[in-house]
Coordinates of C-alpha atoms in Angstrom, one line a residue:
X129 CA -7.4 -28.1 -0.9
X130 CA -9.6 -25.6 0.7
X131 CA -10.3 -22.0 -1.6
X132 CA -8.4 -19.9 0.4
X133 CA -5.1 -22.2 0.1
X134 CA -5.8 -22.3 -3.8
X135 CA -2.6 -21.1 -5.8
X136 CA -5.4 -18.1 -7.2
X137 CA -3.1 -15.5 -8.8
X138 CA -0.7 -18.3 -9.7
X139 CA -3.6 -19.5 -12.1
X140 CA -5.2 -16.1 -12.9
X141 CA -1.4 -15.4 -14.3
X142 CA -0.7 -18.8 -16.3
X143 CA -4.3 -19.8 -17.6
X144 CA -4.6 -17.5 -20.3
X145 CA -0.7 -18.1 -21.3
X146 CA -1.1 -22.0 -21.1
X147 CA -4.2 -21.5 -23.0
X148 CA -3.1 -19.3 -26.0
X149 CA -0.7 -22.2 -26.8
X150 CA -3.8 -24.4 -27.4
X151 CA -5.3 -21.7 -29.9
X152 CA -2.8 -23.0 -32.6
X153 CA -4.5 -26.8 -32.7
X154 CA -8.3 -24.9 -33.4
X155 CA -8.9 -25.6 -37.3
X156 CA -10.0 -21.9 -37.9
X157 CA -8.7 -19.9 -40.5
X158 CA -10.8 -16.9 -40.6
X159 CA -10.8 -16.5 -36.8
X160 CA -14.8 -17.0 -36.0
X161 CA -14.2 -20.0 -33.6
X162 CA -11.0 -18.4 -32.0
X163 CA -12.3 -15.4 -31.1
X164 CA -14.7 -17.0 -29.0
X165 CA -11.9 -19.4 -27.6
X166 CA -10.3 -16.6 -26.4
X167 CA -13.2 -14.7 -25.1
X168 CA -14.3 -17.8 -22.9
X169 CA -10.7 -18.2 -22.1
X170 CA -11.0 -14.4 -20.6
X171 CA -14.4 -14.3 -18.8
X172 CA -12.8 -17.6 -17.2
X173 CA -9.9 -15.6 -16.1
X174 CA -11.8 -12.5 -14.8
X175 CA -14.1 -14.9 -13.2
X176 CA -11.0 -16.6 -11.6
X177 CA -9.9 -13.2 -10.5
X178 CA -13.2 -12.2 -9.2
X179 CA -13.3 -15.1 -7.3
X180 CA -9.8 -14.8 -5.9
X181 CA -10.8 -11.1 -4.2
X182 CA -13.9 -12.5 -2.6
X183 CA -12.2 -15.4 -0.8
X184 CA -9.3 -13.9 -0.1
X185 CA -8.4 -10.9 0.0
X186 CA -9.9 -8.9 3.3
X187 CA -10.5 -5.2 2.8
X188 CA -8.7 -4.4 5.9
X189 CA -5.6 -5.7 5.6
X190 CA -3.0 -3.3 4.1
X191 CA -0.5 -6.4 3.7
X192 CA 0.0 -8.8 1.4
X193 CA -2.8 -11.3 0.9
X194 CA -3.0 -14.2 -1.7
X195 CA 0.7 -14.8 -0.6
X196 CA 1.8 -17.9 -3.1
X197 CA 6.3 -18.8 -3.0
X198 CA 7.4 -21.8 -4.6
X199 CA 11.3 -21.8 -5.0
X200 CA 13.4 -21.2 -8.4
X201 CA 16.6 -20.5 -8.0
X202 CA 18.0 -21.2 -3.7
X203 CA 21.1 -19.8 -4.5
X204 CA 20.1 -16.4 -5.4
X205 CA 16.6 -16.5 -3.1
X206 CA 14.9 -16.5 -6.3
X207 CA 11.9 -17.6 -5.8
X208 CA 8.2 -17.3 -8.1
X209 CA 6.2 -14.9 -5.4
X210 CA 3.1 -13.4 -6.5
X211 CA 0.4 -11.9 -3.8
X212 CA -2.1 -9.1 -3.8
X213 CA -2.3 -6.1 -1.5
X214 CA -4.4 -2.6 -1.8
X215 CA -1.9 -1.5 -4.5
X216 CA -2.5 -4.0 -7.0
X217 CA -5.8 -5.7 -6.2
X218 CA -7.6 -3.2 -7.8
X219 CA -5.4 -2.7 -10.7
X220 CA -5.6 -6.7 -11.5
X221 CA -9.5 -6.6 -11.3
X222 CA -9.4 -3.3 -14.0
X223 CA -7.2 -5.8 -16.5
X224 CA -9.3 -8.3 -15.9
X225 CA -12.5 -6.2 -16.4
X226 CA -10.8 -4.0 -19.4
X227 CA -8.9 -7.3 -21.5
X228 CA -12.3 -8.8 -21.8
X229 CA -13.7 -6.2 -23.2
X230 CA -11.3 -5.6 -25.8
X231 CA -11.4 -9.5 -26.7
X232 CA -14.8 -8.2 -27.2
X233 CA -14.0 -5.4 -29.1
X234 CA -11.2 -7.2 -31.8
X235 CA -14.3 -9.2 -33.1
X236 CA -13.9 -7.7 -36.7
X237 CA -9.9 -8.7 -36.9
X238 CA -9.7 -11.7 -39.1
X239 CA -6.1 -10.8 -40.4
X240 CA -4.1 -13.6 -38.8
X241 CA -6.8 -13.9 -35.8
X242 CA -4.8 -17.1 -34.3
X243 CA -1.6 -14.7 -34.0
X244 CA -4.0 -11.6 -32.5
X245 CA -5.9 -14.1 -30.4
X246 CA -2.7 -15.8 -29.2
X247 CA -1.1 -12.9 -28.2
X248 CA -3.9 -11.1 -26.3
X249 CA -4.2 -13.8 -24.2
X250 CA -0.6 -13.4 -23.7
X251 CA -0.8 -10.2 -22.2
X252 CA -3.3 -10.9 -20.5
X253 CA -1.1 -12.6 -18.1
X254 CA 1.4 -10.6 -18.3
X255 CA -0.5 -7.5 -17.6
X256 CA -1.8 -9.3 -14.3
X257 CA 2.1 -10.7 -13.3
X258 CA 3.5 -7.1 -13.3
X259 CA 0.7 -6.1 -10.8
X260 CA 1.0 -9.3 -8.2
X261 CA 4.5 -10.2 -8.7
X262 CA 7.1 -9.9 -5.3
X263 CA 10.0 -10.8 -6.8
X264 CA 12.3 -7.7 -8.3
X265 CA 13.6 -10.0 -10.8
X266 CA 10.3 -11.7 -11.7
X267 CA 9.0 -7.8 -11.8
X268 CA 11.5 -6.8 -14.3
X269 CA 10.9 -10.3 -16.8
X270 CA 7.1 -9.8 -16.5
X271 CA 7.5 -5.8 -17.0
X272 CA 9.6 -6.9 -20.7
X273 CA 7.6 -9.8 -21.4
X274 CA 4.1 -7.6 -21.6
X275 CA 5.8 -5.3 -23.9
X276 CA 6.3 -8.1 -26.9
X277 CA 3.0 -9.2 -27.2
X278 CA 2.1 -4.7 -28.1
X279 CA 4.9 -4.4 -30.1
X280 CA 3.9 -7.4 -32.8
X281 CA 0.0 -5.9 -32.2
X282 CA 0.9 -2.7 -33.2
X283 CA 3.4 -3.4 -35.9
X284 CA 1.0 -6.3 -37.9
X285 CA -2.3 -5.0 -37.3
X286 CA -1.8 -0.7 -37.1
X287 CA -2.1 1.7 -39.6
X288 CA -0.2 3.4 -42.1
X289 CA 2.6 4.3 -39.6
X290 CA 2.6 1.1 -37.7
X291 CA 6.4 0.2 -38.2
X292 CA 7.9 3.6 -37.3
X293 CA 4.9 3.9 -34.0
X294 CA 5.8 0.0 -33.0
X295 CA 9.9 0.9 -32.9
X296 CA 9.4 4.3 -31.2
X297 CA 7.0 2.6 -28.4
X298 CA 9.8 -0.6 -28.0
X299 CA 12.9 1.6 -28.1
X300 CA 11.4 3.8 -25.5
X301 CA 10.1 1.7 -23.5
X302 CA 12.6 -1.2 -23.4
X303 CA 15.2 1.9 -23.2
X304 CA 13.3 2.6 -19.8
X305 CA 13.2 -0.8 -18.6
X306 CA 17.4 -1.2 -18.5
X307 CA 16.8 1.7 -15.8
X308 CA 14.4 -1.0 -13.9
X309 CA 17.0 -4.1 -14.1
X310 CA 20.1 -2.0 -13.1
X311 CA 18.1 0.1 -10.0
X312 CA 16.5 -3.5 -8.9
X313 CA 19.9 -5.5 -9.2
X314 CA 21.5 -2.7 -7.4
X315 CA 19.2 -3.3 -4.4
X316 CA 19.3 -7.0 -4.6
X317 CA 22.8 -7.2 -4.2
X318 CA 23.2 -4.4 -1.8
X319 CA 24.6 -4.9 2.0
X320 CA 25.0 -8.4 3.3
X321 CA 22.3 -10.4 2.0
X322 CA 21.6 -10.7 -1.7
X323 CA 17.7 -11.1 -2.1
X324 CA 15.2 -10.3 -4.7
X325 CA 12.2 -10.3 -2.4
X326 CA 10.9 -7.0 -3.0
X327 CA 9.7 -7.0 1.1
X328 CA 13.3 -7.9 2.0
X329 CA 14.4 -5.3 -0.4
X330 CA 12.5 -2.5 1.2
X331 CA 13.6 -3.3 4.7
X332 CA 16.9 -2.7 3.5
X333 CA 18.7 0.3 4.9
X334 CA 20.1 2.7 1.8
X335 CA 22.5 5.7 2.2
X336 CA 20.3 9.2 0.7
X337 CA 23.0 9.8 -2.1
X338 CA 22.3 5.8 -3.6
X339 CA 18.7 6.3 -2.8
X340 CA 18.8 9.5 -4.4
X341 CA 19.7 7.6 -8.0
X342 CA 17.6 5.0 -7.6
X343 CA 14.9 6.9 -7.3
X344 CA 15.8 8.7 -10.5
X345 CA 16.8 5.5 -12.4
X346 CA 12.8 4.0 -11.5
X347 CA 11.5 7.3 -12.3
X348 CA 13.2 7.6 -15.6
X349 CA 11.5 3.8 -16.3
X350 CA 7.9 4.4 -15.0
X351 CA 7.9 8.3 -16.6
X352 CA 7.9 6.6 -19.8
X353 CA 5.4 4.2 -19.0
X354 CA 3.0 6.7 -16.8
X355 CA 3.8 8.7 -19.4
X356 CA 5.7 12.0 -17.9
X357 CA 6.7 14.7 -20.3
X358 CA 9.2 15.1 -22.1
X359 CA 9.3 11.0 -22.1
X360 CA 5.6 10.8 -23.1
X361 CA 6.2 11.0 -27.3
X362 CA 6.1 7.7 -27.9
X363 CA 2.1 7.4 -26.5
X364 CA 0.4 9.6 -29.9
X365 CA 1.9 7.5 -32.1
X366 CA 1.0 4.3 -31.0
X367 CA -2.1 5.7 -30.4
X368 CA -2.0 7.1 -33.4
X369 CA -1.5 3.8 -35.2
X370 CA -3.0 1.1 -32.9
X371 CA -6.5 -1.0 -33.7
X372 CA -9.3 -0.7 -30.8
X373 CA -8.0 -3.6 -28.7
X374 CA -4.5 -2.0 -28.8
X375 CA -6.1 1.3 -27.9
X376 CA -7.8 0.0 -24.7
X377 CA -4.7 -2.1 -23.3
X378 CA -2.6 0.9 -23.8
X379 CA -4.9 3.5 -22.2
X380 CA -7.0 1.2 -19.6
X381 CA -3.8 -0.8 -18.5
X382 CA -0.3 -0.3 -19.9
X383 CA -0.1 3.8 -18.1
X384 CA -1.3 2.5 -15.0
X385 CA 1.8 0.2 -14.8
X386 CA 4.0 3.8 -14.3
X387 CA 1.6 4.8 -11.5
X388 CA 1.7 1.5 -9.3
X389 CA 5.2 1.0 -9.7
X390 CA 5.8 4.6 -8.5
X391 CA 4.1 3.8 -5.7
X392 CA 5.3 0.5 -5.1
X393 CA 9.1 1.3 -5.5
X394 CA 9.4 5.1 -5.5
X395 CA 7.5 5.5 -2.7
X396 CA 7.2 3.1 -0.7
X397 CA 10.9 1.7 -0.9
X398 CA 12.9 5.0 -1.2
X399 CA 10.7 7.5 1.3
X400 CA 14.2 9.5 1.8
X401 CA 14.8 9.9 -1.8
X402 CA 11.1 10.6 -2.2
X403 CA 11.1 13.9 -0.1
X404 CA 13.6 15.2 -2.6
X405 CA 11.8 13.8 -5.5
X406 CA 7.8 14.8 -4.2
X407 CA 7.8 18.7 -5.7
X408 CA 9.5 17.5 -9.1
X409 CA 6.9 15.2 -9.4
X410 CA 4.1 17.6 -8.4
X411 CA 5.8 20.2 -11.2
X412 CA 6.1 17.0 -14.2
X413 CA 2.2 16.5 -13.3
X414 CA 1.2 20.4 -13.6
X415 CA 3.4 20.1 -16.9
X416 CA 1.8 17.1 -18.1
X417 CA -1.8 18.3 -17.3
X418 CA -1.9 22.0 -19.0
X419 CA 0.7 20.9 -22.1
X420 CA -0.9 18.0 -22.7
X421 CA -4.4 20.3 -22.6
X422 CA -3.3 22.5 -24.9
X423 CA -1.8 20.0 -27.5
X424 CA -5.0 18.1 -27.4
X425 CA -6.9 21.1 -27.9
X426 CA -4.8 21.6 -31.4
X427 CA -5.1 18.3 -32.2
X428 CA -7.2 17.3 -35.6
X429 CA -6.8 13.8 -35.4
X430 CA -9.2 12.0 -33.3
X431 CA -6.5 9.4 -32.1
X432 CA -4.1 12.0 -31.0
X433 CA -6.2 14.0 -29.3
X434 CA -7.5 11.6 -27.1
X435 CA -4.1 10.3 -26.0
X436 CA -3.0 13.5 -25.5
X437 CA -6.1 13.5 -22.8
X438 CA -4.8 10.4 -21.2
X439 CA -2.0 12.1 -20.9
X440 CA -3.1 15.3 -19.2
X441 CA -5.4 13.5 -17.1
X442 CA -2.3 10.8 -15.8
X443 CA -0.7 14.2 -14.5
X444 CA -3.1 14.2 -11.4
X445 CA -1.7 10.5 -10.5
X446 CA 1.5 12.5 -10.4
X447 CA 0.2 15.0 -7.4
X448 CA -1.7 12.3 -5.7
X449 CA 1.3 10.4 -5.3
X450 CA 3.7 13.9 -4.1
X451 CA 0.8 15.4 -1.7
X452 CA 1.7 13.6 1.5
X453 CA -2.0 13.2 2.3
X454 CA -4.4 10.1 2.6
X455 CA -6.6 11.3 0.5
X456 CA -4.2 12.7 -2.0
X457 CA -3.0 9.2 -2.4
X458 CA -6.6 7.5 -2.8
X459 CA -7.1 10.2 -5.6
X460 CA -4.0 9.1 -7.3
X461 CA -5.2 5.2 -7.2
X462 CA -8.9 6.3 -7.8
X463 CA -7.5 8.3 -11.0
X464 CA -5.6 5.7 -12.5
X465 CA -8.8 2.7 -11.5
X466 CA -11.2 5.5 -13.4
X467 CA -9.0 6.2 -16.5
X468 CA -8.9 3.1 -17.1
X469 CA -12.3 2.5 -17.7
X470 CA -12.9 6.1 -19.6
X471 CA -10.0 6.2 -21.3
X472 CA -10.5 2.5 -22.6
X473 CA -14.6 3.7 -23.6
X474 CA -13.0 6.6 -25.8
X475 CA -10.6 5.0 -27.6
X476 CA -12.9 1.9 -28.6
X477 CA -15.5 4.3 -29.6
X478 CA -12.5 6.1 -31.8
X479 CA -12.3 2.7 -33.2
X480 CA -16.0 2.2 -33.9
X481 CA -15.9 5.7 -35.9
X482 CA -13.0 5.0 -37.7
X483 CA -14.5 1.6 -38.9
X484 CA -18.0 3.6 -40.3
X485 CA -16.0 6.9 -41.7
X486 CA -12.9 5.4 -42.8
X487 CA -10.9 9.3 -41.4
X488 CA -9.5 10.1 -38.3
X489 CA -9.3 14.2 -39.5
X490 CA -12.1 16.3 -37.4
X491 CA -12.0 18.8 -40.5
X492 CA -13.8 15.7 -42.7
X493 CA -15.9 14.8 -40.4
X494 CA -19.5 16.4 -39.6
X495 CA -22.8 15.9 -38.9
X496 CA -22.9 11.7 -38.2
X497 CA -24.4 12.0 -34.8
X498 CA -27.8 12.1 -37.3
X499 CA -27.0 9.1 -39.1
X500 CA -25.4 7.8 -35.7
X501 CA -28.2 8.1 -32.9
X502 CA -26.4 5.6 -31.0
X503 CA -22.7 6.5 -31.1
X504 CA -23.8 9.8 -30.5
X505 CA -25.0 9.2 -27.0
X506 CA -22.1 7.2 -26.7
X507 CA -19.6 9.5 -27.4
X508 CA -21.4 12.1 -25.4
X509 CA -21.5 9.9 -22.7
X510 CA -17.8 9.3 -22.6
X511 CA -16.7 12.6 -23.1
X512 CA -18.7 13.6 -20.2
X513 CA -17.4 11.6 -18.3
X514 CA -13.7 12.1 -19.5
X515 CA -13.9 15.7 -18.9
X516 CA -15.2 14.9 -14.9
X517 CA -18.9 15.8 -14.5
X518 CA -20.3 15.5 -11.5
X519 CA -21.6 11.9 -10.8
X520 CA -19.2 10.5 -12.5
X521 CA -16.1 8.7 -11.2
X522 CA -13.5 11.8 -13.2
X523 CA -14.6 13.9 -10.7
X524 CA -14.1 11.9 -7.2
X525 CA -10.8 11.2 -7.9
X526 CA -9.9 15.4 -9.8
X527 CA -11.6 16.3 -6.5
X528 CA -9.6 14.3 -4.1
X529 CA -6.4 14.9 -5.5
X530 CA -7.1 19.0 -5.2
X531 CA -8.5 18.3 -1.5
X532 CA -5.2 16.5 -1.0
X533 CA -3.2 19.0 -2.4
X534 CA -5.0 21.7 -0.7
X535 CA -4.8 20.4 2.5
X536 CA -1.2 18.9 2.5
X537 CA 1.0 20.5 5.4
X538 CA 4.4 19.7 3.4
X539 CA 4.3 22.5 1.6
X540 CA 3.8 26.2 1.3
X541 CA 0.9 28.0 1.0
X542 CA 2.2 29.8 -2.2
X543 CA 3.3 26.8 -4.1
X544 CA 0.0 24.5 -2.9
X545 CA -2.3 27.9 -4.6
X546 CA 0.1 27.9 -7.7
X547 CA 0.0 24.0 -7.9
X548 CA -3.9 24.1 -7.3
X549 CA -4.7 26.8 -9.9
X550 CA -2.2 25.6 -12.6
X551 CA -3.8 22.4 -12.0
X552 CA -7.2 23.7 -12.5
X553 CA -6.1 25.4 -16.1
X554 CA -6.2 21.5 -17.3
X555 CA -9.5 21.2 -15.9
X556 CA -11.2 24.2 -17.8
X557 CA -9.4 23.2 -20.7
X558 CA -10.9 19.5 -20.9
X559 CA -14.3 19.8 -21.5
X560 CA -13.6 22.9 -23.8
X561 CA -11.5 20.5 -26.1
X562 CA -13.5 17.8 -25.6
X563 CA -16.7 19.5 -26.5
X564 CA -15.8 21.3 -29.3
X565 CA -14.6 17.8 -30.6
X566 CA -17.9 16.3 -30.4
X567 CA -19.3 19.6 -31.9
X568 CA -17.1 19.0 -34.6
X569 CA -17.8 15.3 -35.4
X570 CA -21.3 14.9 -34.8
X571 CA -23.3 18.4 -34.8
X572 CA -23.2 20.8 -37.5
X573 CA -23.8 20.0 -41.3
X574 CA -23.4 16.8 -42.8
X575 CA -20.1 16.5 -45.0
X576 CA -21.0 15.5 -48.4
X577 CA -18.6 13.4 -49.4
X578 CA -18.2 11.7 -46.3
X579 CA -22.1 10.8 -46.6
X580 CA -22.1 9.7 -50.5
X581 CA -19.4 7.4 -50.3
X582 CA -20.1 6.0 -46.7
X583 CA -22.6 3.7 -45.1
X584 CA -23.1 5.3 -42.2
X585 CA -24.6 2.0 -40.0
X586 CA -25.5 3.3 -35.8
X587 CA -24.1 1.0 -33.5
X588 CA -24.7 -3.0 -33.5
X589 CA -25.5 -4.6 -29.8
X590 CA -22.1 -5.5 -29.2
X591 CA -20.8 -1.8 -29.0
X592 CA -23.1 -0.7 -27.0
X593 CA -23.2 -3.6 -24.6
X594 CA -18.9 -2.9 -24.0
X595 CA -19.6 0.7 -23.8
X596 CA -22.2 0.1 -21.2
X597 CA -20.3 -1.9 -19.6
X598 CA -17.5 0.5 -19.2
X599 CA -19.8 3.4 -18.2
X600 CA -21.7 1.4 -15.8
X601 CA -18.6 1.2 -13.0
X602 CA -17.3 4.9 -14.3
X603 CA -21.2 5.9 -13.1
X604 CA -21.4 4.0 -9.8
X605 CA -17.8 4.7 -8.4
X606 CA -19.0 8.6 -9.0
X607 CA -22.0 8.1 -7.1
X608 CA -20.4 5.5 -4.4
X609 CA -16.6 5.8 -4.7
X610 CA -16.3 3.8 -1.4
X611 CA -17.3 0.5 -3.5
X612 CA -13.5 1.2 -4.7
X613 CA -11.4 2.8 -2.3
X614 CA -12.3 0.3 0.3
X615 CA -10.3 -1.9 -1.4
X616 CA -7.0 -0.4 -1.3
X617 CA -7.8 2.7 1.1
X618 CA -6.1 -0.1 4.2
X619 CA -2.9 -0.1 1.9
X620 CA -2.4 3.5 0.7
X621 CA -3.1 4.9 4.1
X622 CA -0.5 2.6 5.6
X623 CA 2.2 3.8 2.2
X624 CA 1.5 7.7 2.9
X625 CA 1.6 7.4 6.9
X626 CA 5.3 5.4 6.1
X627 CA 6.4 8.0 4.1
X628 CA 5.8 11.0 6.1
X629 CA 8.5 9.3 8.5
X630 CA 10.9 10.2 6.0
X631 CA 10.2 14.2 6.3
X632 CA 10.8 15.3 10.3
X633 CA 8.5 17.9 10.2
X634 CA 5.6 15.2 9.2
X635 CA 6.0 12.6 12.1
X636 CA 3.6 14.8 14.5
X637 CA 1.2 15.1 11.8
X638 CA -0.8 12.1 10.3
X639 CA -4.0 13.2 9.5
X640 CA -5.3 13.8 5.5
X641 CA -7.0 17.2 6.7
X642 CA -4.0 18.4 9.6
X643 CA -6.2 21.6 9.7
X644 CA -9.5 20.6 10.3
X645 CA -11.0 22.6 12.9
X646 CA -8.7 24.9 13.9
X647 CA -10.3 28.2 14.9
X648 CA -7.8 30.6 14.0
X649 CA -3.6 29.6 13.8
X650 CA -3.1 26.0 12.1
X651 CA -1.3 24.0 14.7
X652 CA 1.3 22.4 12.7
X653 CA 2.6 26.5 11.5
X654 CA 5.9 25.1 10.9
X655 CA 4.7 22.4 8.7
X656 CA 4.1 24.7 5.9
X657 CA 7.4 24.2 4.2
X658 CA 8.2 23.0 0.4
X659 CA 11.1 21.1 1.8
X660 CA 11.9 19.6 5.2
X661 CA 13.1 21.8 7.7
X662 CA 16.1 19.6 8.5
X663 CA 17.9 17.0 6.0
X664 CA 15.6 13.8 6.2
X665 CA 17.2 11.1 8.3
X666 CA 18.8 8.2 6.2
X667 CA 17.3 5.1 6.7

């Protein structure tokens, strides 16, 4: 069998499933030989994945690559279909790249570490199946399956308030995911043919009204996942409750699931439904950025106010995805690719705080950064880069979202400078909350008490080596972004051109930058409109 004929994402998805089972049979009780079992077992599986992009997945392509179907069920066309296209190629590398390094970073858990062990590895693949599946059914199965393995993580091995954060995260989001199976079985069976192929699916032709609700039904799902205010309550408390590992799933992988399946499904499957939808979603992401801005900047407690900052900063995918621009759209992708990395470097280096002061509380903190040299720089390192300096990938993808926005010709003038400068309230806010933070925790005068009954040890080669890890690809994307969006630039180019079909006044105008070079009176005048000038034609 030659490589590019290899069942790749069929194997990337089962490998580190088949072997968690295995971890049972290893005589370890205090976990030193599993978590090495499972760390091979991941660098084998990014490996695999790495492997997988370079044979076959060509850059160019905006369709499906790594196509694998092997059939289940005839009757229904159920079939196990997994591929890769500029959507979720990226996404599967970042799990990859980011489940590693928290296998990494759960070396101190040795509190039922075959159980830990066991089911990282199990989300693992599940992580990777909701980004390469083709199936609606399969989607949905992978989509609940993931959310088992961060329910027992976060109710055995979280803080205090484990048990209340654990049932608030699965009533939510299981809550969400009914939305999924009823909006996805209502397009299988829908018209003649009763398929779950989500290509078939798409090609199907759906009267406004119906796409109208299943638009709303996925966005109701993916809002909780993304997360979208007001569904976004149940992210703080995990957060507030969850171990390092946890934290980095949840911010590096679990909130881009909302994005890509916007994209995917929202999008890309229901464009009529999507012009009606586009300036809600453009007012939930102004919403999330600013209140989630502001909350974080109340916040004492390190945990929440760093998710609320994953939060405000997820509010950009939201515009990205409504701006009806190339580049708009590359921002959104490039967003959710670089939060993941940032976003999973700030909450392990919340973890390796909490581990050396024993608080999460800002007010009892003070003064470590001169018992700390070394998570010092690492914090400042990660805050700056959270809060989108220059050089750093934060800012490519802020800055192409606003370009996108800017230069969209589907809506007004007025709303694209209110959007814009709302938008850019978030952005001044950040580094002020994030700044003051670090102020707090690491300048200033030592606190007494924390210092007599602490050992306050700098950070051991392991740390710093996931950390650089982490800001090494954060770094480069900022100074070479087109490393990244040459990977999925093919695809999302392809999704935003198909749905400006959807809005008449778009179909003459295809261009990210419809403007560019006009000398006095922008050609497309009439373009300039928050809605369509006409009801979009049902497709």
């Amino acid at each position: 069998m030659s490589l590019t004929n290899f069942p790749w994402l069929t194997t990337i998805i089962l490998f580190p499933v088949i072997a968690a089972l295995f971890i049972w049979l290893i005589p370890d009780k205090e976990g030193k030989t599993v978590r090495w079992y499972a760390l091979v077992v991941a660098l084998i599986d990014f490996i695999l994945i790495v492997s997988a992009f370079y044979v076959g997945y060509d850059l160019d392509n905006p369709g499906l690559q790594l196509v694998e179907k092997y059939t289940w069920i005839p009757d229904l066309d159920l079939k196990w279909s997994v591929a890769a296209d500029g959507l979720s190629m990226p996404l599967i590398l970042l799990t990859g790249f980011v489940t590693t390094l928290a296998i990494m970073a759960a070396w101190p858990v040795s509190f039922k570490p075959k159980l830990f062990y066991f089911l990282m590895l199990a989300m693992y693949g599940g992580q990777i199946a909701v980004f390469a599946v083709q199936d609606m059914l399969l989607f949905f199965l992978a989509w609940e399956l993931e959310l088992v393995p961060v329910y027992l993580i976060l109710s055995i091995w979280g803080g205090p308030k484990r048990l209340y954060a654990a049932t608030k995260f699965i009533l939510y989001t299981a809550g969400g995911s009914l939305f999924i199976l009823v909006a996805g079985l209502t397009m299988a069976f829908y018209g003649d043919t009763t398929t779950f192929d989500m290509t078939a699916i798409a090609q199907k032709h759906y009267p406004l009204n119906l796409q109208l609700l299943l638009y709303g039904a996925f966005l109701i799902a993916y809002g909780v996942k993304l997360p979208i205010f007001p569904l976004h309550t149940w992210l703080p408390d995990a957060h507030g409750e969850a171990t390092a590992p946890a934290h980095m799933l949840l911010a590096g992988i679990l909130l881009k699931m909302g994005g890509y399946a916007l994209i995917r499904m929202n999008a890309a499957m229901l464009p009529d439904a999507h012009v009606i939808f586009a300036p809600v979603l453009i007012i939930l992401g102004v919403v999330n950025i600013i209140y989630a801005a502001f909350t974080s900047f109340a916040q004492r407690n390190l945990k929440r106010k760093i998710a609320y900052s994953s939060i405000s900063h997820m509010g950009f995918v939201l515009i990205g995805i409504a701006s009806y621009t190339e580049i708009g759209m590359s921002g959104a992708m490039l967003q959710m690719i670089s939060h993941g990395l940032i976003g999973a470097s700030l909450f392990f280096m919340v973890g390796a705080t909490y581990d050396r002061t024993h608080t999460l509380m800002l007010d009892e903190m003070g003064g470590v950064g001169q018992k700390m040299k070394k998570i010092f720089a690492m914090w400042t390192a990660c805050c700056l880069a959270s809060l989108a300096l220059p050089g750093m990938s934060g800012f490519v993808a802020e800055l192409m979202v606003f370009i996108g926005m800017a230069t969209s010709d589907a809506y007004s003038l007025t709303f694209k400078l209110v959007v814009i400068l709302l938008a850019a309230v978030g952005v001044i806010l950040t580094p002020i909350y994030l700044l003051s933070m670090l102020r707090e925790m690491l300048y200033g005068p030592e606190n007494p008490e924390l210092v007599a009954h602490t050992h306050l040890i700098d950070a051991e080669p392991r740390e710093v080596f996931i950390i650089a890890c982490l800001l090494v690809p954060v770094i480069g994307i900022g100074l070479y972004p087109k490393s990244v969006t040459d990977i999925y630039e093919a695809t999302t180019d392809q999704v935003t051109a198909f749905i400006r079909q959807s809005v008449p006044t778009l179909q003459t105008s295809t261009t990210a930058f419809p403007c560019a070079g006009a000398s006095d009176v922008c050609p497309h005048g009439t373009l300039f409109a928050l809605t369509p000038l006409k009801a979009p034609a049902i497709r």
